[in-house]
Short mmCIF file of C-alpha atoms and ligand atoms in Angstrom, two decimals:
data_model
loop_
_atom_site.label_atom_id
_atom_site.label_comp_id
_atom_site.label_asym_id
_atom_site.label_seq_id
_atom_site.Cartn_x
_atom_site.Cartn_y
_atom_site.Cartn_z
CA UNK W 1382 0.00 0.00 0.00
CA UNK W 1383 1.17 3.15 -0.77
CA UNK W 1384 0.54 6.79 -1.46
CA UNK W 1385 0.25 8.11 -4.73
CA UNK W 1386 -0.11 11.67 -7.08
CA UNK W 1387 -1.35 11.17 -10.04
CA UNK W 1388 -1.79 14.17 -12.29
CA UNK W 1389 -3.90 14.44 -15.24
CA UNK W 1390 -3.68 17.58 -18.30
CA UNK W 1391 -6.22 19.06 -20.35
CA UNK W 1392 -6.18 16.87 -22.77
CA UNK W 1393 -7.06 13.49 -20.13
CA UNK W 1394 -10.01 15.57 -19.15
CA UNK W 1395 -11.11 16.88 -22.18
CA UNK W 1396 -14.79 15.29 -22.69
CA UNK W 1397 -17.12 13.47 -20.27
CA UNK W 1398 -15.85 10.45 -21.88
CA UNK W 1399 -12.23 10.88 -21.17
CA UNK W 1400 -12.94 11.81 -17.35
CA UNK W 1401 -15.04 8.89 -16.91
CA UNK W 1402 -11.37 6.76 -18.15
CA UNK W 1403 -10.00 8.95 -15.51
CA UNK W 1404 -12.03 7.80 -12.87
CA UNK W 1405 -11.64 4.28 -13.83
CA UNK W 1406 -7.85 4.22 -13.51
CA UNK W 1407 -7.82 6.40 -10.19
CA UNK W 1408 -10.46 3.58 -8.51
CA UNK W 1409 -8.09 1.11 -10.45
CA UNK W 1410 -5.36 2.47 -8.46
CA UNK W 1411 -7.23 2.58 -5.66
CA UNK W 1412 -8.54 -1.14 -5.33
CA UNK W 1413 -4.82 -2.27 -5.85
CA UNK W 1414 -4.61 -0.78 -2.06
CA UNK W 1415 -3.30 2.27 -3.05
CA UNK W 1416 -4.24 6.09 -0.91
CA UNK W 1417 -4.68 8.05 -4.32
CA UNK W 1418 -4.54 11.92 -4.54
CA UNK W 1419 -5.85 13.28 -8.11
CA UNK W 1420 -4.36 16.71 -9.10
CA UNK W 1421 -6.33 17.93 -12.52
CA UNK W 1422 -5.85 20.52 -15.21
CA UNK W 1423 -8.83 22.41 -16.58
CA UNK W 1424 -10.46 20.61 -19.46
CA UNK W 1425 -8.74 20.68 -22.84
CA UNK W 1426 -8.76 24.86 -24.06
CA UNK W 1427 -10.67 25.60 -20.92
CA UNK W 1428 -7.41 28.13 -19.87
CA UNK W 1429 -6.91 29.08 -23.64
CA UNK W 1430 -10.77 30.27 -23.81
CA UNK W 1431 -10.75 31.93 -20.42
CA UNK W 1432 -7.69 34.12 -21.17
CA UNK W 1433 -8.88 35.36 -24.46
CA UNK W 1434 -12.46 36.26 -23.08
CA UNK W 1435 -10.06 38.12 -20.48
CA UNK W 1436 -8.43 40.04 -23.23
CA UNK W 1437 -11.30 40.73 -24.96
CA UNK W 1438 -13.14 42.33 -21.96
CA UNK W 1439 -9.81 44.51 -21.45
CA UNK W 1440 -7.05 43.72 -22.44
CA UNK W 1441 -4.84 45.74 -20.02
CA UNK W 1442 -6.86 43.78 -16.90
CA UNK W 1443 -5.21 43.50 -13.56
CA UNK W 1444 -3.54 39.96 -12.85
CA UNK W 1445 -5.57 39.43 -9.48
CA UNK W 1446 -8.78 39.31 -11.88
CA UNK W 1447 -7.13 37.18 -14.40
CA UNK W 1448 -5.99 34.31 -11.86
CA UNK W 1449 -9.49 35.17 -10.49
CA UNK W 1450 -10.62 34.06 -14.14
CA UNK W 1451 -8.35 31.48 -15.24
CA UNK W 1452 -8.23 29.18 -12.08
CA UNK W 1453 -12.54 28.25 -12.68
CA UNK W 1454 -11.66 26.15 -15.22
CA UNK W 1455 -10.41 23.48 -12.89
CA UNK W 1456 -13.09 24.09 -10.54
CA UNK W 1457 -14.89 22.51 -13.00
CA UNK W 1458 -12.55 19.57 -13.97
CA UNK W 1459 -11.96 18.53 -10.13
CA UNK W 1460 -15.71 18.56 -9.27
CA UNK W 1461 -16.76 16.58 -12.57
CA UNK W 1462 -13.98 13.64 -11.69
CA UNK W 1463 -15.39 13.46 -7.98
CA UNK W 1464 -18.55 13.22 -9.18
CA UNK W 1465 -17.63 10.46 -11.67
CA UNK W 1466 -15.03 8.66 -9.27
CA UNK W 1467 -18.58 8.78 -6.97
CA UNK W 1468 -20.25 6.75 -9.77
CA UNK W 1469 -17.87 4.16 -9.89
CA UNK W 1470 -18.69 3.56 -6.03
CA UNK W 1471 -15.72 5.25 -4.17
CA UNK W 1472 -15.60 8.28 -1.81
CA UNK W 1473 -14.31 11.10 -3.61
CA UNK W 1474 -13.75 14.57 -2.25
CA UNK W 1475 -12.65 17.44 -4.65
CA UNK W 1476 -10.54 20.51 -2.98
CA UNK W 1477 -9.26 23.95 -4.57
CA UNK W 1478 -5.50 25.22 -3.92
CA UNK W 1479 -6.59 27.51 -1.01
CA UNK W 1480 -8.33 24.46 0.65
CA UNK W 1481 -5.42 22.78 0.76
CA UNK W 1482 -3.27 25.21 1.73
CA UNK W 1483 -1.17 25.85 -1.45
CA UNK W 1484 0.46 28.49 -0.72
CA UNK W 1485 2.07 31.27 -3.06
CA UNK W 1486 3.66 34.79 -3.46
CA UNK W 1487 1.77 37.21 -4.83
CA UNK W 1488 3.24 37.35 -8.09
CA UNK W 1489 -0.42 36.72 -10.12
CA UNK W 1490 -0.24 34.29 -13.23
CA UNK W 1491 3.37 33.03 -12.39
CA UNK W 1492 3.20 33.06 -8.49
CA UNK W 1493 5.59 30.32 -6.37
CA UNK W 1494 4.61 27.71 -4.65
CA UNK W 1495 5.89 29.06 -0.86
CA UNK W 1496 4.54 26.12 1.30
CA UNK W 1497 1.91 23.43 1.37
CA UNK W 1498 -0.04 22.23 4.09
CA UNK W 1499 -0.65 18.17 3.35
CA UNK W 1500 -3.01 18.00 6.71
CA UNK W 1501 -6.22 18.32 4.48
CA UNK W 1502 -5.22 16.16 2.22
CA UNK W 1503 -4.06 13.54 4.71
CA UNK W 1504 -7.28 13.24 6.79
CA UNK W 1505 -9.03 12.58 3.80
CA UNK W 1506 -6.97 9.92 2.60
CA UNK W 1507 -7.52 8.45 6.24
CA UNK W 1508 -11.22 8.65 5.88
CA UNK W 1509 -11.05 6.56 3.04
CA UNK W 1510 -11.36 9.59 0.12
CA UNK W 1511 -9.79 9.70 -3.15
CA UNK W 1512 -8.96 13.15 -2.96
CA UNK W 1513 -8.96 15.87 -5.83
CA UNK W 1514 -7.25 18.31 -6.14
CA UNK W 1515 -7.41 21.63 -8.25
CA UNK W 1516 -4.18 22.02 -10.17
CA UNK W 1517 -2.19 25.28 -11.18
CA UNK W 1518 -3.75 27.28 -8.42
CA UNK W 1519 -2.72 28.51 -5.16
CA UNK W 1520 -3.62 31.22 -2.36
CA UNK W 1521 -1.71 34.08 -1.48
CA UNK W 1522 -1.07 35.71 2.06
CA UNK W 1523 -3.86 38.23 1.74
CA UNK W 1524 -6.07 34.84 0.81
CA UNK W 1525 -6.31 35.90 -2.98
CA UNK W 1526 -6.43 33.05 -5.77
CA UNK W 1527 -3.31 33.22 -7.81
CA UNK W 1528 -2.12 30.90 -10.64
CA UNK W 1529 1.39 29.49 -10.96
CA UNK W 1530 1.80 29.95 -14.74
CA UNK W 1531 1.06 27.58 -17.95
CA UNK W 1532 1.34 24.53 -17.13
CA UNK W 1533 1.16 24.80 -13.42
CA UNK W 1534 -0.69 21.50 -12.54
CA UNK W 1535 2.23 19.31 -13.22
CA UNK W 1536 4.17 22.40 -10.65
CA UNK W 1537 1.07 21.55 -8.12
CA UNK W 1538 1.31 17.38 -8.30
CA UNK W 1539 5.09 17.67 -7.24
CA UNK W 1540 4.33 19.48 -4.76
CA UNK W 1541 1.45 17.82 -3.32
CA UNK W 1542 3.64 14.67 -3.94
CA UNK W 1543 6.60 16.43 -1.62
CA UNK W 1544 4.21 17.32 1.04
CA UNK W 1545 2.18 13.86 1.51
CA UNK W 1546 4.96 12.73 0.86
CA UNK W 1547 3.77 10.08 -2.13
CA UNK W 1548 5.97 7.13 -2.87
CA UNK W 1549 5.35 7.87 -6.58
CA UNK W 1550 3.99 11.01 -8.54
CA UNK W 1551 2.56 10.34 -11.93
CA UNK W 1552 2.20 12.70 -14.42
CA UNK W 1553 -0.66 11.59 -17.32
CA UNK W 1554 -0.37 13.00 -20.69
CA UNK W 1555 -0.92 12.75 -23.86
CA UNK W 1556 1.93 11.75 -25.01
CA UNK W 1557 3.25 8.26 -23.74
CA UNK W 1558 6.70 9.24 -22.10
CA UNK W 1559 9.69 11.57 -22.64
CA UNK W 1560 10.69 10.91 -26.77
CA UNK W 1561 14.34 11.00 -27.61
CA UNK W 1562 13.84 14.14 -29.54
CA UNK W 1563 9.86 15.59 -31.22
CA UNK W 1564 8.40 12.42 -32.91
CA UNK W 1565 6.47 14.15 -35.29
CA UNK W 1566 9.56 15.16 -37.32
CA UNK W 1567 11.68 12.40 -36.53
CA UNK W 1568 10.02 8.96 -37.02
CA UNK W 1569 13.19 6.93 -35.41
CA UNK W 1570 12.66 9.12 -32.01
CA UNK W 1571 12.38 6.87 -29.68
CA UNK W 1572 10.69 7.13 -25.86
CA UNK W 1573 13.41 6.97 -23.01
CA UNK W 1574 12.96 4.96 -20.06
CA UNK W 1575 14.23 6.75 -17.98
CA UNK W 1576 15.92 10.54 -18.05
CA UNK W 1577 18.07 12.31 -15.55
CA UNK W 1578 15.78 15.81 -13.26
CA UNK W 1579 19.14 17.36 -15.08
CA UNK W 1580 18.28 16.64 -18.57
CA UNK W 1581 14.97 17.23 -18.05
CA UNK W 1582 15.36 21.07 -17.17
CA UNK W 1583 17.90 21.31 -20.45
CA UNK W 1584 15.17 20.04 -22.30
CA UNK W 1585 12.02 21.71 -20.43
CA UNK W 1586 13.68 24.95 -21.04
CA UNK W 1587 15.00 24.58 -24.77
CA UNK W 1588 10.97 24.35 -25.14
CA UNK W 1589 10.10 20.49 -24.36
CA UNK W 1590 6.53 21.19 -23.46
CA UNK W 1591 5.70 17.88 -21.97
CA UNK W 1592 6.80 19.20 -17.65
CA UNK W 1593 6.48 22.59 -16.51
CA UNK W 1594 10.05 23.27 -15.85
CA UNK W 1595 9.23 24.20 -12.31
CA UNK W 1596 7.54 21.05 -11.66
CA UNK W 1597 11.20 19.28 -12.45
CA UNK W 1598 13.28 21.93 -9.96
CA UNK W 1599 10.43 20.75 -7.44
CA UNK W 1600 11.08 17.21 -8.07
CA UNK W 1601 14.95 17.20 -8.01
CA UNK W 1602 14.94 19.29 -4.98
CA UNK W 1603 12.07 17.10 -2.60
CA UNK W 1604 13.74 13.88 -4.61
CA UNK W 1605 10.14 12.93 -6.05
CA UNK W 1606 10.60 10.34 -8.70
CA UNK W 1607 7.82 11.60 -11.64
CA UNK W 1608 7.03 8.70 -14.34
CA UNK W 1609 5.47 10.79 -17.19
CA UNK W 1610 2.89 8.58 -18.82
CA UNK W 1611 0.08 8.17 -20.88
CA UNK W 1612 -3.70 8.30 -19.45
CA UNK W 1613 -4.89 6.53 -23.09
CA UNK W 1614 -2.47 3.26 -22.72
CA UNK W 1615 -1.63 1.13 -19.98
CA UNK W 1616 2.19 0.88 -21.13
CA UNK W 1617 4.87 2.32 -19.32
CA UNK W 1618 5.85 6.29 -19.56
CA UNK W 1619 9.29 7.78 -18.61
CA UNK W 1620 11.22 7.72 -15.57
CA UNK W 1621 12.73 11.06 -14.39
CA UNK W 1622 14.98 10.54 -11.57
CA UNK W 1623 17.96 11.18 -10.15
CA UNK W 1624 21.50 10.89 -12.41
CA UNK W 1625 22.42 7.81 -10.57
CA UNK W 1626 19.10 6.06 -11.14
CA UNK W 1627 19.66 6.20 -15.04
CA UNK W 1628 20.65 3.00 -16.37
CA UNK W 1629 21.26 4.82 -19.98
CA UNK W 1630 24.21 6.80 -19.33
CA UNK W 1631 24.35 8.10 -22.99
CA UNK W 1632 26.32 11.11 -23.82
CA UNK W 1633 23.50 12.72 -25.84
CA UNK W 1634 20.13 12.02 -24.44
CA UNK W 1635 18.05 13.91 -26.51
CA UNK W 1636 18.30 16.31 -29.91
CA UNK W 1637 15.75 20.00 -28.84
CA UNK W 1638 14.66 22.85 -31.13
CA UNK W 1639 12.94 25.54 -30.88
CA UNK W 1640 11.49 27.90 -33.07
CA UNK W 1641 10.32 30.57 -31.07
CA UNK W 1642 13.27 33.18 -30.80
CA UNK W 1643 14.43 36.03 -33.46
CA UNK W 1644 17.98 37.36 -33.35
CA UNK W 1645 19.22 40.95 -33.65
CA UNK W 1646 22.67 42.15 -34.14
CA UNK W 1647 24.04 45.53 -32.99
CA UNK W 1648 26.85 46.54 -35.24
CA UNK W 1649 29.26 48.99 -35.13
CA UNK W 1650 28.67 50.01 -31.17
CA UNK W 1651 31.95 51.71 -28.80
CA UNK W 1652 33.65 48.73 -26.98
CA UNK W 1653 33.96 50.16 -23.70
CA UNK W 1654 32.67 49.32 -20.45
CA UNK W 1655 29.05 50.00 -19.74
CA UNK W 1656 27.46 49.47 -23.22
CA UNK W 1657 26.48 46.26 -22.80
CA UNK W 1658 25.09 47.14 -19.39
CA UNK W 1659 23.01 49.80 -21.19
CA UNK W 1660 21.54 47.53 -23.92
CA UNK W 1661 20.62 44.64 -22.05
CA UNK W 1662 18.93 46.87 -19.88
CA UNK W 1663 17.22 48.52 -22.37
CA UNK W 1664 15.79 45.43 -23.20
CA UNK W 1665 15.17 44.02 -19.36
CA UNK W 1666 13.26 47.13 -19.01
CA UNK W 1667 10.83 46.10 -21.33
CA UNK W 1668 10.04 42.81 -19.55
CA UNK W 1669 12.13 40.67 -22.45
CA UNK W 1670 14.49 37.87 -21.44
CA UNK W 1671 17.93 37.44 -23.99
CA UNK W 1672 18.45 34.33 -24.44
CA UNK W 1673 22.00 33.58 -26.14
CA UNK W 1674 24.26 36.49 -26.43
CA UNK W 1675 27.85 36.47 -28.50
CA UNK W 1676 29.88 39.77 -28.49
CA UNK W 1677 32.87 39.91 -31.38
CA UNK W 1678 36.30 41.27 -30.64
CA UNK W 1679 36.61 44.94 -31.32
CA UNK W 1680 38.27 46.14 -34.37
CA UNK W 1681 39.39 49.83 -34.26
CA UNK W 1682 37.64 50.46 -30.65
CA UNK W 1683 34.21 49.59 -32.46
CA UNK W 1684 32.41 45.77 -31.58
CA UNK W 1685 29.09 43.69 -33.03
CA UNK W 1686 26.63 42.28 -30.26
CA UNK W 1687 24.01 39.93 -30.95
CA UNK W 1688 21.64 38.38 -29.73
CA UNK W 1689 18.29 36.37 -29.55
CA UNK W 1690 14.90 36.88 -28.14
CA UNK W 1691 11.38 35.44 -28.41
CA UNK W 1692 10.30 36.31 -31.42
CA UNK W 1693 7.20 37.59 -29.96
CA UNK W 1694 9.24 40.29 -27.99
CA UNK W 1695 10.82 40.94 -31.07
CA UNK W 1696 9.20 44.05 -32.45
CA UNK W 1697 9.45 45.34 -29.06
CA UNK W 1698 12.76 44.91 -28.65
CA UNK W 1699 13.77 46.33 -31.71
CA UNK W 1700 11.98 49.88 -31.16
CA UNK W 1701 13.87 50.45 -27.84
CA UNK W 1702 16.97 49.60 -29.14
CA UNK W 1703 16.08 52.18 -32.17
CA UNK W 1704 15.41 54.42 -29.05
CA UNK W 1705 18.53 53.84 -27.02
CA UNK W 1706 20.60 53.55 -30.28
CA UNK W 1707 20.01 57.50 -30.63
CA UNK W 1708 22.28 58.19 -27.56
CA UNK W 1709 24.76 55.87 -28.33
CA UNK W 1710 25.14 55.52 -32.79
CA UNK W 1711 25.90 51.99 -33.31
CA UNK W 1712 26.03 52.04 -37.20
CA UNK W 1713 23.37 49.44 -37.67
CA UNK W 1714 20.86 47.28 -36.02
CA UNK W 1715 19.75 43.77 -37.93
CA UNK W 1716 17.44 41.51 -37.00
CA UNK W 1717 16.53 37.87 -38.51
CA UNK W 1718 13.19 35.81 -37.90
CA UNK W 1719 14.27 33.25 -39.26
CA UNK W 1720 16.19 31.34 -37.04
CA UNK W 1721 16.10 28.52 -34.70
CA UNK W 1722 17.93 26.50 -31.89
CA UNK W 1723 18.68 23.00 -32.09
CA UNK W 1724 20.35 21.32 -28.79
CA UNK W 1725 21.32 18.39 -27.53
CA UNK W 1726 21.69 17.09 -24.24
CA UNK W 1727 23.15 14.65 -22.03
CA UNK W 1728 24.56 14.23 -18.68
CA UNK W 1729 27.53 12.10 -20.76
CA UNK W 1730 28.95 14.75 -22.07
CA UNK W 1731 30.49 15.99 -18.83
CA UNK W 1732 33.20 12.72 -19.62
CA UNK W 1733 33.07 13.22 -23.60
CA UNK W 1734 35.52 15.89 -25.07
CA UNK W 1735 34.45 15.44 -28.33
CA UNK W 1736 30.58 15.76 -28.57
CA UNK W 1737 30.48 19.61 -29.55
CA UNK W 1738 32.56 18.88 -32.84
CA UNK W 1739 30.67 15.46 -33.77
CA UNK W 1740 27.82 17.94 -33.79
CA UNK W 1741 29.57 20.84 -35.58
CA UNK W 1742 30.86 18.34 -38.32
CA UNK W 1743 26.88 16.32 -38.75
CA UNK W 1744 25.47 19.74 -39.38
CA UNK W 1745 28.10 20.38 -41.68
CA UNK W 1746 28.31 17.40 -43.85
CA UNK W 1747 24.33 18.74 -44.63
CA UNK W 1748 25.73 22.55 -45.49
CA UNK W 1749 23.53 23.95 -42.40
CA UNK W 1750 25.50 27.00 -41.48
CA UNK W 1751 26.18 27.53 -37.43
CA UNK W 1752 25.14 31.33 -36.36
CA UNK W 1753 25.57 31.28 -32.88
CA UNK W 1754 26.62 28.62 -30.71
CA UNK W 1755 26.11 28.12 -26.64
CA UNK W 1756 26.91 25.52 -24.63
CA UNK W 1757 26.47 24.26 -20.58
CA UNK W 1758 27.81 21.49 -18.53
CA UNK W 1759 24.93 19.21 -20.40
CA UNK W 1760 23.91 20.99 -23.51
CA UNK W 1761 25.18 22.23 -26.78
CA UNK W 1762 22.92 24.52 -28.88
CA UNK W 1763 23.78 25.97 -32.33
CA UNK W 1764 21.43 28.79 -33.86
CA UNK W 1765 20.96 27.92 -37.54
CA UNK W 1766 18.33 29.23 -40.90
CA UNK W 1767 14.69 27.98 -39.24
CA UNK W 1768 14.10 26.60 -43.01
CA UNK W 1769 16.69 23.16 -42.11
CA UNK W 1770 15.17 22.19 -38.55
CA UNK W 1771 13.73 19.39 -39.45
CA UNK W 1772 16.91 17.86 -41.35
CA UNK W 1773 19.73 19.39 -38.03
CA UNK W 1774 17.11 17.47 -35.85
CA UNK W 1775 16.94 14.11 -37.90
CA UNK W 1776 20.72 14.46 -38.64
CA UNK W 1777 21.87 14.58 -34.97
CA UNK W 1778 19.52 11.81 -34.12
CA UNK W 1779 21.45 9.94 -36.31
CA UNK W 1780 24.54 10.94 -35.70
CA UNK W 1781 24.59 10.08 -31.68
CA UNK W 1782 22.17 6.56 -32.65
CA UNK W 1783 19.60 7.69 -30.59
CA UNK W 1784 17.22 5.53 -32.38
CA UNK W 1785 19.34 2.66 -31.19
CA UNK W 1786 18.64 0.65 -27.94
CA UNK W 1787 22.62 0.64 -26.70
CA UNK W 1788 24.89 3.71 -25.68
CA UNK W 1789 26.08 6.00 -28.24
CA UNK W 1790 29.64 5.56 -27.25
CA UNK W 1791 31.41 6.10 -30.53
CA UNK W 1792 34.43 4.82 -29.04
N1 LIG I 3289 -4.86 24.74 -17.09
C1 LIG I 3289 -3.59 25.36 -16.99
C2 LIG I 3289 -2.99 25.59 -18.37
O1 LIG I 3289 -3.64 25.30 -19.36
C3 LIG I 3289 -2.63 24.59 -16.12
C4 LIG I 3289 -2.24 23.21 -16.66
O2 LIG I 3289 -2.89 22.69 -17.55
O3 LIG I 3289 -1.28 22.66 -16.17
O4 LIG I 3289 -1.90 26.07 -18.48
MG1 LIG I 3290 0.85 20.24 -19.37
#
């Protein structure tokens, strides 16, 4: 017997249908002698629908009102699987954030997860309930309803998993584990057993949508195992656990890309200290995060900086750099759309000297040019024309045999 989180997205709860298979799996889980919690998203475009009635009421509405808003929409998802866990003849009790005691900052639509009080949840779970519980919400001190960002339910299982604590926190999906890199453009990806909390955040951040990325930090920190899984298949998902739990050991876990940043270069600017103080925070001021960033070496006391951003920032970047740009006369500013990141990643390449170059030299052998390169302990990511994704991403699957079963020692 044991305790166990399992969380279920939009997509699980998306019809009456698909929340009646819900119910059937949590009871499943139950009558195998299990104490199950049940964290739920809002049904499938429920958050999508809110937000844009928000923004067509006023767009410039305050963020108390939107997490006001956005949070109904598993009100309504944690109430309907009670109900229909209650038809399959089990207790069921369904319980919002702030009757749980999930509590956040105040920082509305991407407020923290500050504490959580598991007593609630623990004297139902003696009483015999399946409990419920309303994911991606949270109350502040002042007892306001705040959100924890897109995505936050999977944020919300971890911790509810931390603070039981659960012996095992599933995450249900739509897809059926963690692939070895997007299988809708690679057909040879291939679903990992298991993947490091490390690799995870590489991934999760170069735009994996599959875990919140705060959901991971939550995980690796309390040590919650998370098996991501499918709710429309029985078969196993993907493990994500600590580094010394993975069996694989590969040097290149999985090939990323994403398409969602534009890059600007600032040519011609004064190489002396403080300029790049005063652009970047130019461009902080305006709420946009710079992702990559390479700065040449000066020729004649002049230097070119550039940059990426999301591409939906980039407009907005551009104008106050136009703006700043008048104080200091760079003697041009160029931007590009068309760009995109592919990465890969693996905790193996802390031990490898030579994984950087096998992936200079695969993109190469293709004639995919390299703009902009960055690299961590884990992760290699080269910025390269948007137009050859698909072929960088099929290429480096190939070229570190991620389709294969083994290690893709190439020694
Ligand atoms: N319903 C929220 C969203 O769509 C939270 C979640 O699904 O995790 O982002
Ligand atoms: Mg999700």
């Amino acid at each position: 017997m044991g305790v166990v989180v399992q969380k279920y997205g939009g997509t699980s709860v998306g019809s009456v249908e698909r929340i009646k298979n819900v119910a059937r799996r949590v009871v499943e889980t139950r009558r195998q002698g299990n104490q199950v919690v049940v964290v739920v998203s809002a049904m499938s475009g429920e958050t999508d629908r809110l937000i844009t009635l928000a923004n067509e009421i006023n767009p410039r509405h305050n963020r108390r009102e939107h997490d006001m808003l956005v949070s109904s929409g598993e009100q309504v998802s944690i109430s309907l699987l009670a109900m229909a866990i209650e038809g399959l003849g089990e207790k069921a009790v369904s319980l919002l954030g702030s009757q749980v005691s999930i509590k956040t900052d105040s920082d509305h639509s991407r407020a923290r997860i500050t504490e959580i009080g598991g007593e609630r949840i623990r004297r139902a779970l003696a009483d015999d309930y399946i409990v419920v519980v309303a994911g991606f919400q949270g109350v502040n001190e002042a007892g306001d309803i705040t959100t924890l960002g897109r995505g936050g339910s999977d944020t919300s299982a971890v911790a509810v998993a931390a603070a039981l604590p659960a012996d095992v926190c599933e995450i249900y999906t739509d897809v059926d584990g963690i692939y070895t890199t997007d299988p809708n453009i690679c057909d040879k990806a291939r679903k990992l057993e298991r993947i490091s909390y490390e690799e995870m955040l590489e991934l999760a951040s170069l735009g994996a949508k599959v875990l919140q990325i705060r959901s991971v930090e939550f995980a690796k920190k309390y040590g919650i195992p998370l098996h991501v899984r499918s709710s429309f298949s029985d078969s196993q998902g993907t493990i994500v656990c600590r580094e010394e739990e993975c069996m694989e050991k590969a040097i290149v876990s999985g090939v990323a890309y994403s398409k969602s940043d534009a890059k600007i270069t600032i040519c011609g600017i004064p190489d002396r200290p403080g300029i790049a103080a005063s652009i970047f925070t130019a461009i902080a001021d305006q709420g946009i995060v710079v992702d990559m960033i390479i700065q040449n070496i000066s020729d004649e006391g002049l230097t070119d900086l550039t940059f990426t951003v999301p591409k939906l920032d980039y407009d907005q970047a551009l104008e106050a750099l136009e703006k700043f740009n008048r104080e200091v006369g760079a003697r041009q500013i160029v931007g590009d759309r068309n760009i995109a990141k592919v990465s890969i990643v693996g905790i193996g390449m802390r031990t490898h000297a030579n994984v950087a170059s096998r992936m200079f030299q695969a993109l190469a052998r293709e004639n995919i040019n390299i703009m902009m390169i960055s690299t961590s302990e884990i992760k290699v990511s080269c910025v390269i024309e948007e137009k050859y994704t698909e072929l960088a991403v099929r290429v480096l699957h190939d070229e570190f045999d991620l389709a294969g079963e083994g290690t893709n020692e190439d020694d």
